[in-house]
Amino acid sequence: MKVKNRYVIRSHVSERKFRDLIKYFSVDLTATQIAELTGLSRQTINKYLTAIRLRMVSHCRQASQPLAGQIEVDESYFGARRIKGKRGRGAGGKIMVFGLLKRTGKVYMEIAPDCSAYTLQSIILGKTEIGSVIHSDGWRGYNGLVDFGYKKHFRVHHGRNEFVRGNSHINGIESFWGYAKTRLVKFKGMNKSMFNSHLKECEFRFNNRGQDLYKVLLDDFRKKPLKLS
């Protein structure tokens, strides 16, 4: 039976229940915890959370203006434990994610096929303004960025046990990796087809830090009601 709910198109869940769902989601409870607290089935919770995450993916795409200023870039690997004998970049069994972070600003994440210069520099060129200052580690895939017109490119060489040199470091983006992995590990594995939406949820939450996520989401769904698949 459909009920009145201005936040969701053709909803079977009341506004009160939906607001409760959003409240618990905003404080980062799991689907199982939300189901227990709301009395809704796990299947229903999963359907709503999938729709919410897809809306977040859409917002991340629309809000993804080129970053400018002091930009940190780095890659990280997500997924199951590494295959024995596979270490470092390109570690087997992992999904590679490339990230860019404007210091004191927003972050942008993208699943990348590899860590080649062509792949990494294409993303950097598409997601940052020329004239920005780039900070990276010593990976050769970043060679030549200044030739494209970037103001400066500073590196720290982790292989030489160098992590900070004056204002040169990538501590901001590495802190984001820690945040994202801590969040995602609680799901205890997920379908690879859902990984991007969970990754973009991390991006959305980070970029809206300092705001009341509950109010941000309700306001968004009030303006454009959520559509379930």
Short mmCIF file of C-alpha atoms in Angstrom, two decimals:
data_model
loop_
_atom_site.label_atom_id
_atom_site.label_comp_id
_atom_site.label_asym_id
_atom_site.label_seq_id
_atom_site.Cartn_x
_atom_site.Cartn_y
_atom_site.Cartn_z
CA MET A 1 0.00 0.00 0.00
CA LYS A 2 1.37 3.38 -1.02
CA VAL A 3 1.48 6.07 1.66
CA LYS A 4 1.97 9.82 1.64
CA ASN A 5 5.66 10.65 1.54
CA ARG A 6 6.84 13.90 -0.07
CA TYR A 7 10.45 12.68 -0.07
CA VAL A 8 9.95 9.52 -2.14
CA ILE A 9 7.95 8.84 -5.32
CA ARG A 10 5.34 6.08 -4.86
CA SER A 11 6.62 5.19 -1.41
CA HIS A 12 5.45 2.28 0.73
CA VAL A 13 7.18 3.81 3.76
CA SER A 14 5.71 6.69 5.76
CA GLU A 15 7.43 10.07 6.03
CA ARG A 16 8.14 9.46 9.69
CA LYS A 17 9.79 6.12 9.01
CA PHE A 18 11.73 7.59 6.10
CA ARG A 19 13.00 10.47 8.23
CA ASP A 20 14.12 7.93 10.83
CA LEU A 21 15.91 5.96 8.11
CA ILE A 22 17.72 9.11 6.94
CA LYS A 23 18.61 10.06 10.51
CA TYR A 24 20.27 6.69 11.15
CA PHE A 25 21.94 6.65 7.72
CA SER A 26 23.34 10.14 8.36
CA VAL A 27 25.15 8.95 11.47
CA ASP A 28 26.56 6.05 9.44
CA LEU A 29 24.71 3.07 10.90
CA THR A 30 24.67 -0.14 8.87
CA ALA A 31 21.62 -1.46 7.01
CA THR A 32 21.18 -4.14 9.67
CA GLN A 33 21.20 -1.57 12.47
CA ILE A 34 18.76 0.69 10.59
CA ALA A 35 16.40 -2.24 9.99
CA GLU A 36 16.41 -3.11 13.69
CA LEU A 37 15.76 0.48 14.78
CA THR A 38 13.03 1.26 12.22
CA GLY A 39 11.27 -2.09 12.17
CA LEU A 40 11.56 -2.18 8.36
CA SER A 41 12.81 -5.26 6.57
CA ARG A 42 16.45 -5.52 5.52
CA GLN A 43 15.29 -5.82 1.90
CA THR A 44 13.38 -2.54 2.17
CA ILE A 45 16.33 -0.79 3.82
CA ASN A 46 18.70 -2.01 1.10
CA LYS A 47 16.39 -0.71 -1.62
CA TYR A 48 16.23 2.76 -0.04
CA LEU A 49 19.95 2.94 0.73
CA THR A 50 20.82 1.95 -2.84
CA ALA A 51 18.63 4.77 -4.16
CA ILE A 52 20.18 7.25 -1.72
CA ARG A 53 23.72 6.27 -2.72
CA LEU A 54 22.88 6.57 -6.41
CA ARG A 55 21.62 10.10 -5.72
CA MET A 56 24.95 10.82 -4.02
CA VAL A 57 26.80 9.51 -7.10
CA SER A 58 24.74 11.89 -9.25
CA HIS A 59 25.53 14.85 -6.98
CA CYS A 60 29.24 14.04 -6.96
CA ARG A 61 29.20 13.97 -10.76
CA GLN A 62 27.31 17.27 -11.06
CA ALA A 63 29.39 19.04 -8.39
CA SER A 64 32.72 17.87 -9.75
CA GLN A 65 34.17 21.22 -10.82
CA PRO A 66 37.93 21.34 -11.49
CA LEU A 67 39.93 21.70 -8.27
CA ALA A 68 42.29 24.65 -7.98
CA GLY A 69 45.05 25.69 -5.61
CA GLN A 70 47.17 23.28 -3.58
CA ILE A 71 46.17 19.81 -4.85
CA GLU A 72 47.29 16.46 -3.46
CA VAL A 73 47.09 13.39 -5.74
CA ASP A 74 47.54 9.73 -4.90
CA GLU A 75 46.31 6.21 -5.68
CA SER A 76 45.09 3.59 -3.27
CA TYR A 77 43.90 0.00 -3.51
CA PHE A 78 40.65 -1.41 -2.14
CA GLY A 79 39.30 -4.92 -1.89
CA ALA A 80 40.23 -8.38 -0.73
CA ARG A 81 43.59 -9.22 0.73
CA ARG A 82 46.47 -9.05 -1.68
CA ILE A 83 47.41 -12.15 -3.61
CA LYS A 84 50.60 -13.65 -2.19
CA GLY A 85 53.63 -12.27 -3.98
CA LYS A 86 51.77 -9.24 -5.35
CA ARG A 87 52.80 -6.00 -3.66
CA GLY A 88 52.81 -2.27 -4.32
CA ARG A 89 51.15 -0.62 -7.30
CA GLY A 90 49.02 -3.02 -9.28
CA ALA A 91 48.63 -5.43 -6.36
CA GLY A 92 46.54 -8.40 -7.44
CA GLY A 93 42.91 -8.73 -6.36
CA LYS A 94 42.53 -5.02 -5.64
CA ILE A 95 40.51 -2.18 -7.16
CA MET A 96 42.64 0.85 -7.90
CA VAL A 97 41.19 4.24 -6.96
CA PHE A 98 42.79 7.54 -7.91
CA GLY A 99 42.11 10.58 -5.75
CA LEU A 100 42.64 14.33 -5.82
CA LEU A 101 42.22 16.55 -2.78
CA LYS A 102 42.26 20.32 -2.54
CA ARG A 103 43.84 21.23 0.76
CA THR A 104 41.12 22.39 3.20
CA GLY A 105 38.64 21.72 0.40
CA LYS A 106 36.97 18.92 -1.50
CA VAL A 107 38.05 15.52 -2.71
CA TYR A 108 37.42 13.71 -6.00
CA MET A 109 37.66 9.93 -6.43
CA GLU A 110 37.71 7.80 -9.56
CA ILE A 111 38.18 4.09 -10.18
CA ALA A 112 41.14 3.81 -12.56
CA PRO A 113 42.18 0.90 -14.82
CA ASP A 114 45.90 1.29 -14.06
CA CYS A 115 48.52 3.68 -12.67
CA SER A 116 50.18 4.57 -15.98
CA ALA A 117 51.23 8.15 -16.72
CA TYR A 118 48.54 8.36 -19.41
CA THR A 119 45.74 7.33 -17.03
CA LEU A 120 46.80 9.42 -14.03
CA GLN A 121 47.70 12.55 -15.96
CA SER A 122 44.48 12.39 -17.99
CA ILE A 123 42.46 12.45 -14.76
CA ILE A 124 44.58 15.23 -13.26
CA LEU A 125 44.24 17.36 -16.41
CA GLY A 126 40.48 16.83 -16.47
CA LYS A 127 39.86 17.51 -12.78
CA THR A 128 42.27 20.32 -11.86
CA GLU A 129 42.85 23.83 -13.13
CA ILE A 130 46.11 24.52 -14.93
CA GLY A 131 48.18 26.78 -12.69
CA SER A 132 47.46 24.72 -9.59
CA VAL A 133 50.28 23.40 -7.41
CA ILE A 134 50.42 19.60 -7.44
CA HIS A 135 51.70 17.47 -4.56
CA SER A 136 52.40 13.77 -5.10
CA ASP A 137 54.69 10.95 -4.13
CA GLY A 138 57.61 9.95 -6.33
CA TRP A 139 55.76 7.60 -8.71
CA ARG A 140 57.03 8.00 -12.28
CA GLY A 141 53.47 8.21 -13.56
CA TYR A 142 53.44 11.85 -12.40
CA ASN A 143 56.53 12.83 -14.41
CA GLY A 144 56.05 15.82 -16.70
CA LEU A 145 53.07 17.57 -15.06
CA VAL A 146 54.84 20.94 -15.09
CA ASP A 147 55.15 20.63 -18.89
CA PHE A 148 51.34 20.80 -19.09
CA GLY A 149 51.33 24.22 -17.41
CA TYR A 150 50.98 23.45 -13.74
CA LYS A 151 52.61 26.11 -11.60
CA LYS A 152 54.69 23.71 -9.51
CA HIS A 153 54.90 20.00 -8.77
CA PHE A 154 56.28 18.93 -5.40
CA ARG A 155 57.10 15.32 -4.55
CA VAL A 156 57.83 13.32 -1.43
CA HIS A 157 59.69 10.06 -1.99
CA HIS A 158 58.15 7.43 0.24
CA GLY A 159 60.63 4.86 -1.04
CA ARG A 160 63.39 6.93 0.55
CA ASN A 161 61.43 7.14 3.81
CA GLU A 162 60.50 10.76 3.08
CA PHE A 163 56.93 11.71 3.97
CA VAL A 164 57.05 15.46 4.68
CA ARG A 165 59.39 18.12 3.38
CA GLY A 166 58.27 21.59 4.41
CA ASN A 167 54.88 22.15 2.78
CA SER A 168 55.38 19.17 0.50
CA HIS A 169 53.34 16.12 1.57
CA ILE A 170 50.21 14.16 0.68
CA ASN A 171 48.95 13.72 4.23
CA GLY A 172 45.50 15.07 3.37
CA ILE A 173 44.67 12.52 0.68
CA GLU A 174 46.24 9.73 2.72
CA SER A 175 44.02 10.71 5.63
CA PHE A 176 41.02 10.42 3.32
CA TRP A 177 42.10 6.91 2.28
CA GLY A 178 42.16 5.94 5.94
CA TYR A 179 38.69 7.38 6.46
CA ALA A 180 37.25 5.62 3.41
CA LYS A 181 38.77 2.23 4.23
CA THR A 182 37.64 2.42 7.84
CA ARG A 183 34.09 3.12 6.64
CA LEU A 184 34.02 0.41 4.00
CA VAL A 185 35.52 -2.38 6.09
CA LYS A 186 32.39 -2.51 8.24
CA PHE A 187 30.44 -3.86 5.25
CA LYS A 188 32.57 -7.03 5.41
CA GLY A 189 32.73 -7.33 1.65
CA MET A 190 30.39 -6.10 -1.05
CA ASN A 191 29.43 -6.81 -4.64
CA LYS A 192 31.94 -5.14 -6.96
CA SER A 193 29.05 -3.57 -8.88
CA MET A 194 28.19 -1.60 -5.72
CA PHE A 195 31.71 -0.46 -4.92
CA ASN A 196 31.57 2.81 -6.86
CA SER A 197 28.39 3.96 -5.12
CA HIS A 198 29.92 3.21 -1.71
CA LEU A 199 33.11 5.02 -2.75
CA LYS A 200 31.13 8.06 -3.88
CA GLU A 201 29.21 7.99 -0.61
CA CYS A 202 32.57 8.45 1.13
CA GLU A 203 33.33 11.36 -1.21
CA PHE A 204 29.91 12.93 -0.62
CA ARG A 205 30.17 12.60 3.17
CA PHE A 206 33.69 14.07 3.17
CA ASN A 207 32.74 16.99 0.93
CA ASN A 208 29.76 17.79 3.17
CA ARG A 209 31.68 17.47 6.42
CA GLY A 210 30.77 20.19 8.86
CA GLN A 211 27.18 20.20 7.62
CA ASP A 212 24.17 18.42 9.08
CA LEU A 213 23.92 15.51 6.63
CA TYR A 214 20.39 14.68 7.80
CA LYS A 215 19.18 18.15 6.82
CA VAL A 216 21.23 18.15 3.61
CA LEU A 217 19.61 14.91 2.44
CA LEU A 218 16.05 15.73 3.50
CA ASP A 219 16.26 19.12 1.78
CA ASP A 220 17.51 17.44 -1.38
CA PHE A 221 14.74 14.82 -1.38
CA ARG A 222 12.13 17.50 -0.68
CA LYS A 223 13.23 19.42 -3.80
CA LYS A 224 13.56 16.29 -5.92
CA PRO A 225 11.86 13.22 -4.44
CA LEU A 226 13.78 9.98 -4.45
CA LYS A 227 12.84 7.39 -7.07
CA LEU A 228 13.25 3.74 -6.18
CA SER A 229 14.37 1.28 -8.85
#
